[in-house]
């Protein structure tokens, strides 16, 4: 009789473990999903269905408005490949020192209820090309040394 109760305990423990693991996986995938899109992809989708998204592109010099003290900006985000595709972005928060016109940025947030403006919670600028060149040179030197 003791052997039957051990099997039952193990079966119940396994079911509880698998149930808990399934719940964690499902809730983690549905709540924190963030789309990573370029401007053209974001414009092509139904903005009401996108929810949270991360967009990347270049800051257009036209209609760029930086708030006093660099505590926010309104700008057009331009697709890197299709320069005719733009999306209006509003960001409230401290701007990185490297933020300026024609710099590549990644913004994370969601669309306004009317879907016309992307309301960014975070804004990150891409490293300037001078750092990329130094990084490539260092990689090449390490490749030759190794």
Short mmCIF file of N, CA and C in Angstrom, two decimals:
data_model
loop_
_atom_site.label_atom_id
_atom_site.label_comp_id
_atom_site.label_asym_id
_atom_site.label_seq_id
_atom_site.Cartn_x
_atom_site.Cartn_y
_atom_site.Cartn_z
N UNK A 1 0.80 -1.20 0.00
CA UNK A 1 0.00 0.00 0.00
C UNK A 1 0.85 1.27 0.00
N UNK A 2 1.97 1.23 0.63
CA UNK A 2 2.85 2.39 0.69
C UNK A 2 3.36 2.76 -0.69
N UNK A 3 3.54 1.77 -1.56
CA UNK A 3 4.04 2.04 -2.90
C UNK A 3 3.01 2.81 -3.72
N UNK A 4 1.72 2.52 -3.56
CA UNK A 4 0.68 3.23 -4.30
C UNK A 4 0.63 4.70 -3.88
N UNK A 5 0.74 4.98 -2.59
CA UNK A 5 0.66 6.37 -2.14
C UNK A 5 1.88 7.17 -2.59
N UNK A 6 3.05 6.54 -2.70
CA UNK A 6 4.23 7.22 -3.22
C UNK A 6 4.05 7.60 -4.68
N UNK A 7 3.48 6.71 -5.47
CA UNK A 7 3.23 7.01 -6.88
C UNK A 7 2.23 8.15 -7.02
N UNK A 8 1.23 8.17 -6.16
CA UNK A 8 0.23 9.24 -6.20
C UNK A 8 0.86 10.58 -5.85
N UNK A 9 1.70 10.59 -4.84
CA UNK A 9 2.37 11.84 -4.44
C UNK A 9 3.25 12.35 -5.58
N UNK A 10 4.01 11.45 -6.21
CA UNK A 10 4.86 11.85 -7.33
C UNK A 10 4.04 12.35 -8.51
N UNK A 11 2.92 11.71 -8.79
CA UNK A 11 2.05 12.12 -9.90
C UNK A 11 1.47 13.50 -9.64
N UNK A 12 1.00 13.73 -8.42
CA UNK A 12 0.43 15.04 -8.06
C UNK A 12 1.51 16.11 -8.12
N UNK A 13 2.70 15.81 -7.61
CA UNK A 13 3.80 16.78 -7.65
C UNK A 13 4.19 17.11 -9.09
N UNK A 14 4.23 16.11 -9.96
CA UNK A 14 4.56 16.33 -11.37
C UNK A 14 3.51 17.21 -12.05
N UNK A 15 2.24 16.93 -11.80
CA UNK A 15 1.16 17.72 -12.39
C UNK A 15 1.24 19.17 -11.92
N UNK A 16 1.47 19.38 -10.62
CA UNK A 16 1.58 20.74 -10.10
C UNK A 16 2.79 21.47 -10.69
N UNK A 17 3.91 20.79 -10.79
CA UNK A 17 5.11 21.39 -11.36
C UNK A 17 4.89 21.78 -12.82
N UNK A 18 4.36 20.87 -13.62
CA UNK A 18 4.13 21.17 -15.04
C UNK A 18 3.08 22.26 -15.21
N UNK A 19 2.07 22.26 -14.37
CA UNK A 19 1.05 23.32 -14.43
C UNK A 19 1.64 24.68 -14.12
N UNK A 20 2.46 24.74 -13.06
CA UNK A 20 3.10 26.00 -12.70
C UNK A 20 4.07 26.49 -13.76
N UNK A 21 4.85 25.58 -14.33
CA UNK A 21 5.78 25.93 -15.39
C UNK A 21 5.04 26.44 -16.63
N UNK A 22 3.95 25.77 -16.98
CA UNK A 22 3.15 26.20 -18.14
C UNK A 22 2.58 27.60 -17.92
N UNK A 23 2.09 27.87 -16.72
CA UNK A 23 1.55 29.18 -16.41
C UNK A 23 2.62 30.27 -16.53
N UNK A 24 3.80 30.02 -15.99
CA UNK A 24 4.88 31.00 -16.06
C UNK A 24 5.29 31.30 -17.50
N UNK A 25 5.40 30.26 -18.30
CA UNK A 25 5.78 30.45 -19.70
C UNK A 25 4.70 31.23 -20.44
N UNK A 26 3.45 30.84 -20.28
CA UNK A 26 2.34 31.51 -20.98
C UNK A 26 2.21 32.97 -20.55
N UNK A 27 2.25 33.23 -19.26
CA UNK A 27 2.08 34.62 -18.80
C UNK A 27 3.27 35.48 -19.19
N UNK A 28 4.46 34.93 -19.19
CA UNK A 28 5.65 35.69 -19.60
C UNK A 28 5.64 36.05 -21.06
N UNK A 29 5.14 35.16 -21.90
CA UNK A 29 5.12 35.42 -23.33
C UNK A 29 4.02 36.39 -23.72
N UNK A 30 2.89 36.36 -23.05
CA UNK A 30 1.78 37.21 -23.46
C UNK A 30 1.87 38.62 -22.89
N UNK A 31 2.35 38.78 -21.67
CA UNK A 31 2.35 40.11 -21.04
C UNK A 31 3.51 40.99 -21.49
N UNK A 32 4.66 40.43 -21.70
CA UNK A 32 5.84 41.23 -21.96
C UNK A 32 6.29 41.21 -23.41
N UNK A 33 5.43 40.78 -24.30
CA UNK A 33 5.81 40.73 -25.71
C UNK A 33 5.92 42.14 -26.26
N UNK A 34 7.02 42.40 -26.94
CA UNK A 34 7.25 43.71 -27.55
C UNK A 34 7.67 43.48 -28.99
N UNK A 35 6.93 44.07 -29.93
CA UNK A 35 7.30 43.98 -31.33
C UNK A 35 8.52 44.85 -31.60
N UNK A 36 9.42 44.40 -32.45
CA UNK A 36 10.57 45.19 -32.88
C UNK A 36 10.39 45.45 -34.37
N UNK A 37 10.05 46.68 -34.72
CA UNK A 37 9.64 47.01 -36.08
C UNK A 37 10.40 48.21 -36.63
N UNK A 38 10.53 48.25 -37.95
CA UNK A 38 10.97 49.49 -38.57
C UNK A 38 9.73 50.33 -38.86
N UNK A 39 9.90 51.53 -39.33
CA UNK A 39 8.77 52.45 -39.53
C UNK A 39 7.78 51.90 -40.56
N UNK A 40 8.27 51.36 -41.65
CA UNK A 40 7.40 50.83 -42.70
C UNK A 40 6.53 49.71 -42.16
N UNK A 41 7.11 48.80 -41.36
CA UNK A 41 6.34 47.70 -40.79
C UNK A 41 5.28 48.22 -39.82
N UNK A 42 5.63 49.21 -39.02
CA UNK A 42 4.67 49.77 -38.06
C UNK A 42 3.51 50.44 -38.77
N UNK A 43 3.79 51.14 -39.87
CA UNK A 43 2.73 51.82 -40.61
C UNK A 43 1.82 50.82 -41.32
N UNK A 44 2.35 49.66 -41.69
CA UNK A 44 1.57 48.67 -42.43
C UNK A 44 0.62 47.87 -41.53
N UNK A 45 0.90 47.81 -40.24
CA UNK A 45 0.08 47.02 -39.32
C UNK A 45 -1.03 47.85 -38.71
N UNK A 46 -2.03 47.14 -38.18
CA UNK A 46 -3.10 47.79 -37.43
C UNK A 46 -2.52 48.26 -36.10
N UNK A 47 -2.44 49.55 -35.90
CA UNK A 47 -1.75 50.09 -34.73
C UNK A 47 -2.47 49.77 -33.43
N UNK A 48 -3.79 49.55 -33.50
CA UNK A 48 -4.53 49.20 -32.29
C UNK A 48 -4.13 47.81 -31.79
N UNK A 49 -3.69 46.95 -32.68
CA UNK A 49 -3.32 45.58 -32.31
C UNK A 49 -1.86 45.45 -31.90
N UNK A 50 -1.03 46.43 -32.22
CA UNK A 50 0.40 46.32 -31.93
C UNK A 50 0.67 46.34 -30.43
N UNK A 51 0.02 47.21 -29.68
CA UNK A 51 0.31 47.32 -28.25
C UNK A 51 1.69 47.91 -28.04
N UNK A 52 2.50 47.28 -27.20
CA UNK A 52 3.87 47.75 -26.96
C UNK A 52 4.74 47.39 -28.14
N UNK A 53 5.60 48.34 -28.50
CA UNK A 53 6.48 48.11 -29.65
C UNK A 53 7.80 48.84 -29.45
N UNK A 54 8.79 48.35 -30.17
CA UNK A 54 10.11 48.99 -30.21
C UNK A 54 10.35 49.31 -31.68
N UNK A 55 10.53 50.60 -31.98
CA UNK A 55 10.71 51.04 -33.36
C UNK A 55 12.11 51.61 -33.55
N UNK A 56 12.63 51.45 -34.75
CA UNK A 56 13.94 52.03 -35.03
C UNK A 56 13.91 52.78 -36.35
N UNK A 57 14.75 53.81 -36.42
CA UNK A 57 14.85 54.64 -37.62
C UNK A 57 15.75 55.82 -37.34
N UNK A 58 15.69 56.83 -38.23
CA UNK A 58 16.51 58.03 -38.08
C UNK A 58 15.63 59.22 -37.71
N UNK A 59 16.19 60.12 -36.93
CA UNK A 59 15.48 61.34 -36.53
C UNK A 59 15.54 62.32 -37.70
N UNK A 60 14.37 62.74 -38.17
CA UNK A 60 14.30 63.70 -39.26
C UNK A 60 14.59 65.10 -38.74
N UNK A 61 15.40 65.89 -39.47
CA UNK A 61 15.65 67.26 -39.03
C UNK A 61 14.41 68.15 -39.18
N UNK A 62 13.51 67.78 -40.09
CA UNK A 62 12.27 68.54 -40.27
C UNK A 62 11.34 68.27 -39.09
N UNK A 63 10.77 69.30 -38.53
CA UNK A 63 9.79 69.20 -37.44
C UNK A 63 10.38 68.61 -36.16
N UNK A 64 11.67 68.74 -35.97
CA UNK A 64 12.31 68.29 -34.72
C UNK A 64 12.15 69.39 -33.68
N UNK A 65 11.52 69.05 -32.56
CA UNK A 65 11.32 70.02 -31.48
C UNK A 65 11.84 69.41 -30.19
N UNK A 66 12.89 70.02 -29.63
CA UNK A 66 13.49 69.54 -28.39
C UNK A 66 13.04 70.46 -27.26
N UNK A 67 12.53 69.86 -26.18
CA UNK A 67 12.04 70.63 -25.03
C UNK A 67 13.19 71.28 -24.29
N UNK A 68 12.87 72.33 -23.51
CA UNK A 68 13.88 73.03 -22.71
C UNK A 68 14.59 72.05 -21.78
N UNK A 69 15.90 72.19 -21.69
CA UNK A 69 16.69 71.33 -20.82
C UNK A 69 16.84 69.91 -21.34
N UNK A 70 16.53 69.71 -22.61
CA UNK A 70 16.59 68.36 -23.23
C UNK A 70 15.78 67.34 -22.43
N UNK A 71 14.57 67.76 -22.00
CA UNK A 71 13.69 66.87 -21.24
C UNK A 71 12.52 66.36 -22.07
N UNK A 72 12.77 66.12 -23.33
CA UNK A 72 11.75 65.56 -24.21
C UNK A 72 11.94 66.07 -25.62
N UNK A 73 11.26 65.40 -26.55
CA UNK A 73 11.35 65.80 -27.95
C UNK A 73 10.17 65.25 -28.72
N UNK A 74 9.76 66.00 -29.72
CA UNK A 74 8.78 65.57 -30.71
C UNK A 74 9.51 65.57 -32.05
N UNK A 75 9.41 64.46 -32.78
CA UNK A 75 10.15 64.37 -34.05
C UNK A 75 9.50 63.33 -34.96
N UNK A 76 9.92 63.38 -36.22
CA UNK A 76 9.51 62.38 -37.19
C UNK A 76 10.58 61.32 -37.25
N UNK A 77 10.17 60.06 -37.12
CA UNK A 77 11.08 58.93 -37.24
C UNK A 77 11.00 58.43 -38.68
N UNK A 78 12.15 58.38 -39.36
CA UNK A 78 12.21 58.03 -40.78
C UNK A 78 12.76 56.62 -40.93
N UNK A 79 12.12 55.84 -41.79
CA UNK A 79 12.61 54.49 -42.08
C UNK A 79 13.97 54.59 -42.75
N UNK A 80 14.91 53.72 -42.36
CA UNK A 80 16.27 53.77 -42.91
C UNK A 80 16.31 53.40 -44.39
N UNK A 81 15.44 52.48 -44.81
CA UNK A 81 15.46 52.02 -46.20
C UNK A 81 14.51 52.80 -47.10
N UNK A 82 13.35 53.15 -46.56
CA UNK A 82 12.35 53.88 -47.34
C UNK A 82 12.15 55.25 -46.70
N UNK A 83 12.88 56.22 -47.20
CA UNK A 83 12.91 57.56 -46.60
C UNK A 83 11.59 58.30 -46.72
N UNK A 84 10.66 57.80 -47.54
CA UNK A 84 9.36 58.45 -47.66
C UNK A 84 8.40 58.02 -46.55
N UNK A 85 8.76 57.04 -45.76
CA UNK A 85 7.91 56.55 -44.66
C UNK A 85 8.37 57.18 -43.35
N UNK A 86 7.47 57.95 -42.74
CA UNK A 86 7.79 58.60 -41.47
C UNK A 86 6.67 58.38 -40.46
N UNK A 87 7.03 58.53 -39.21
CA UNK A 87 6.08 58.34 -38.12
C UNK A 87 6.38 59.38 -37.05
N UNK A 88 5.37 60.06 -36.56
CA UNK A 88 5.55 61.09 -35.53
C UNK A 88 5.76 60.42 -34.17
N UNK A 89 6.77 60.90 -33.44
CA UNK A 89 7.10 60.35 -32.13
C UNK A 89 7.10 61.47 -31.10
N UNK A 90 6.53 61.19 -29.92
CA UNK A 90 6.59 62.10 -28.79
C UNK A 90 7.30 61.37 -27.66
N UNK A 91 8.34 62.01 -27.13
CA UNK A 91 9.10 61.42 -26.02
C UNK A 91 9.20 62.43 -24.90
N UNK A 92 8.85 62.01 -23.70
CA UNK A 92 8.98 62.86 -22.51
C UNK A 92 9.98 62.20 -21.58
N UNK A 93 11.11 62.84 -21.37
CA UNK A 93 12.15 62.31 -20.51
C UNK A 93 13.49 62.89 -20.92
N UNK A 94 14.51 62.55 -20.16
CA UNK A 94 15.85 63.07 -20.44
C UNK A 94 16.38 62.47 -21.74
N UNK A 95 16.87 63.33 -22.60
CA UNK A 95 17.42 62.89 -23.89
C UNK A 95 18.89 62.53 -23.75
N UNK A 96 19.34 61.51 -24.47
CA UNK A 96 20.78 61.19 -24.47
C UNK A 96 21.57 62.35 -25.07
N UNK A 97 22.82 62.50 -24.68
CA UNK A 97 23.68 63.57 -25.21
C UNK A 97 23.86 63.46 -26.71
N UNK A 98 23.80 62.24 -27.24
CA UNK A 98 24.03 62.03 -28.67
C UNK A 98 22.77 62.21 -29.51
N UNK A 99 21.64 62.57 -28.89
CA UNK A 99 20.40 62.78 -29.64
C UNK A 99 20.47 64.07 -30.43
N UNK A 100 20.22 63.97 -31.74
CA UNK A 100 20.19 65.13 -32.63
C UNK A 100 19.56 64.69 -33.95
N UNK A 101 19.43 65.60 -34.87
CA UNK A 101 18.88 65.28 -36.19
C UNK A 101 19.78 64.29 -36.91
N UNK A 102 19.18 63.41 -37.68
CA UNK A 102 19.86 62.40 -38.52
C UNK A 102 20.57 61.30 -37.74
N UNK A 103 20.35 61.20 -36.43
CA UNK A 103 20.94 60.11 -35.66
C UNK A 103 19.94 58.94 -35.64
N UNK A 104 20.47 57.71 -35.61
CA UNK A 104 19.61 56.53 -35.53
C UNK A 104 19.20 56.31 -34.08
N UNK A 105 17.89 56.02 -33.89
CA UNK A 105 17.36 55.82 -32.55
C UNK A 105 16.49 54.57 -32.50
N UNK A 106 16.32 54.08 -31.29
CA UNK A 106 15.34 53.03 -30.99
C UNK A 106 14.43 53.60 -29.92
N UNK A 107 13.12 53.60 -30.19
CA UNK A 107 12.15 54.10 -29.23
C UNK A 107 11.22 52.95 -28.84
N UNK A 108 10.86 52.91 -27.56
CA UNK A 108 9.93 51.88 -27.08
C UNK A 108 8.74 52.56 -26.44
N UNK A 109 7.56 52.07 -26.76
CA UNK A 109 6.33 52.64 -26.22
C UNK A 109 5.12 52.06 -26.92
N UNK A 110 4.11 52.91 -27.13
CA UNK A 110 2.90 52.46 -27.81
C UNK A 110 2.28 53.62 -28.57
N UNK A 111 1.35 53.29 -29.44
CA UNK A 111 0.68 54.31 -30.23
C UNK A 111 -0.40 55.00 -29.41
N UNK A 112 -0.64 56.27 -29.74
CA UNK A 112 -1.73 57.01 -29.12
C UNK A 112 -3.06 56.35 -29.51
N UNK A 113 -4.14 56.62 -28.78
CA UNK A 113 -5.41 55.97 -29.10
C UNK A 113 -5.88 56.18 -30.54
N UNK A 114 -5.56 57.33 -31.14
CA UNK A 114 -5.96 57.56 -32.54
C UNK A 114 -4.97 56.94 -33.53
N UNK A 115 -3.83 56.43 -33.05
CA UNK A 115 -2.86 55.75 -33.90
C UNK A 115 -1.99 56.66 -34.74
N UNK A 116 -2.05 57.96 -34.51
CA UNK A 116 -1.30 58.91 -35.33
C UNK A 116 0.09 59.21 -34.79
N UNK A 117 0.29 59.04 -33.47
CA UNK A 117 1.55 59.40 -32.83
C UNK A 117 2.04 58.22 -32.00
N UNK A 118 3.36 58.00 -32.04
CA UNK A 118 3.96 56.96 -31.20
C UNK A 118 4.43 57.63 -29.92
N UNK A 119 3.92 57.18 -28.77
CA UNK A 119 4.27 57.74 -27.47
C UNK A 119 5.39 56.91 -26.87
N UNK A 120 6.60 57.41 -26.93
CA UNK A 120 7.78 56.65 -26.49
C UNK A 120 8.01 56.80 -25.00
N UNK A 121 8.27 55.68 -24.34
CA UNK A 121 8.66 55.67 -22.92
C UNK A 121 10.17 55.70 -22.78
N UNK A 122 10.86 55.07 -23.73
CA UNK A 122 12.33 55.06 -23.71
C UNK A 122 12.85 55.46 -25.08
N UNK A 123 14.02 56.06 -25.08
CA UNK A 123 14.67 56.48 -26.32
C UNK A 123 16.17 56.21 -26.16
N UNK A 124 16.73 55.47 -27.11
CA UNK A 124 18.15 55.13 -27.10
C UNK A 124 18.73 55.49 -28.46
N UNK A 125 19.86 56.18 -28.45
CA UNK A 125 20.53 56.50 -29.71
C UNK A 125 21.54 55.42 -30.03
N UNK A 126 21.73 55.19 -31.32
CA UNK A 126 22.73 54.23 -31.76
C UNK A 126 24.10 54.89 -31.66
N UNK A 127 25.10 54.09 -31.37
CA UNK A 127 26.47 54.63 -31.26
C UNK A 127 26.89 55.29 -32.56
N UNK A 128 27.55 56.42 -32.50
CA UNK A 128 28.04 57.07 -33.72
C UNK A 128 29.00 56.15 -34.47
N UNK A 129 29.10 56.38 -35.77
CA UNK A 129 29.91 55.51 -36.63
C UNK A 129 31.39 55.55 -36.26
N UNK A 130 31.86 56.64 -35.65
CA UNK A 130 33.28 56.70 -35.30
C UNK A 130 33.62 55.62 -34.28
N UNK A 131 32.66 55.27 -33.39
CA UNK A 131 32.89 54.20 -32.42
C UNK A 131 32.85 52.84 -33.12
N UNK A 132 31.96 52.70 -34.11
CA UNK A 132 31.87 51.45 -34.85
C UNK A 132 33.16 51.19 -35.61
N UNK A 133 33.74 52.23 -36.20
CA UNK A 133 34.99 52.07 -36.94
C UNK A 133 36.11 51.61 -36.01
N UNK A 134 36.19 52.22 -34.82
CA UNK A 134 37.22 51.81 -33.87
C UNK A 134 36.99 50.36 -33.43
N UNK A 135 35.73 49.98 -33.25
CA UNK A 135 35.41 48.62 -32.85
C UNK A 135 35.82 47.63 -33.93
N UNK A 136 35.57 47.97 -35.21
CA UNK A 136 35.96 47.10 -36.32
C UNK A 136 37.47 46.96 -36.38
N UNK A 137 38.19 48.08 -36.18
CA UNK A 137 39.65 48.04 -36.20
C UNK A 137 40.18 47.15 -35.08
N UNK A 138 39.58 47.25 -33.89
CA UNK A 138 40.02 46.43 -32.76
C UNK A 138 39.75 44.95 -33.05
N UNK A 139 38.59 44.65 -33.65
CA UNK A 139 38.27 43.26 -34.00
C UNK A 139 39.28 42.72 -35.00
N UNK A 140 39.65 43.52 -35.98
CA UNK A 140 40.61 43.07 -36.98
C UNK A 140 41.97 42.82 -36.34
N UNK A 141 42.40 43.71 -35.42
CA UNK A 141 43.68 43.55 -34.75
C UNK A 141 43.68 42.29 -33.89
N UNK A 142 42.57 42.03 -33.21
CA UNK A 142 42.48 40.83 -32.39
C UNK A 142 42.48 39.58 -33.24
N UNK A 143 41.86 39.66 -34.42
CA UNK A 143 41.84 38.53 -35.34
C UNK A 143 43.24 38.20 -35.85
N UNK A 144 44.05 39.25 -36.09
CA UNK A 144 45.42 39.03 -36.56
C UNK A 144 46.31 38.51 -35.44
N UNK A 145 46.04 38.94 -34.20
CA UNK A 145 46.87 38.52 -33.07
C UNK A 145 46.55 37.07 -32.68
N UNK A 146 45.29 36.64 -32.91
CA UNK A 146 44.87 35.30 -32.46
C UNK A 146 45.14 34.26 -33.40
#
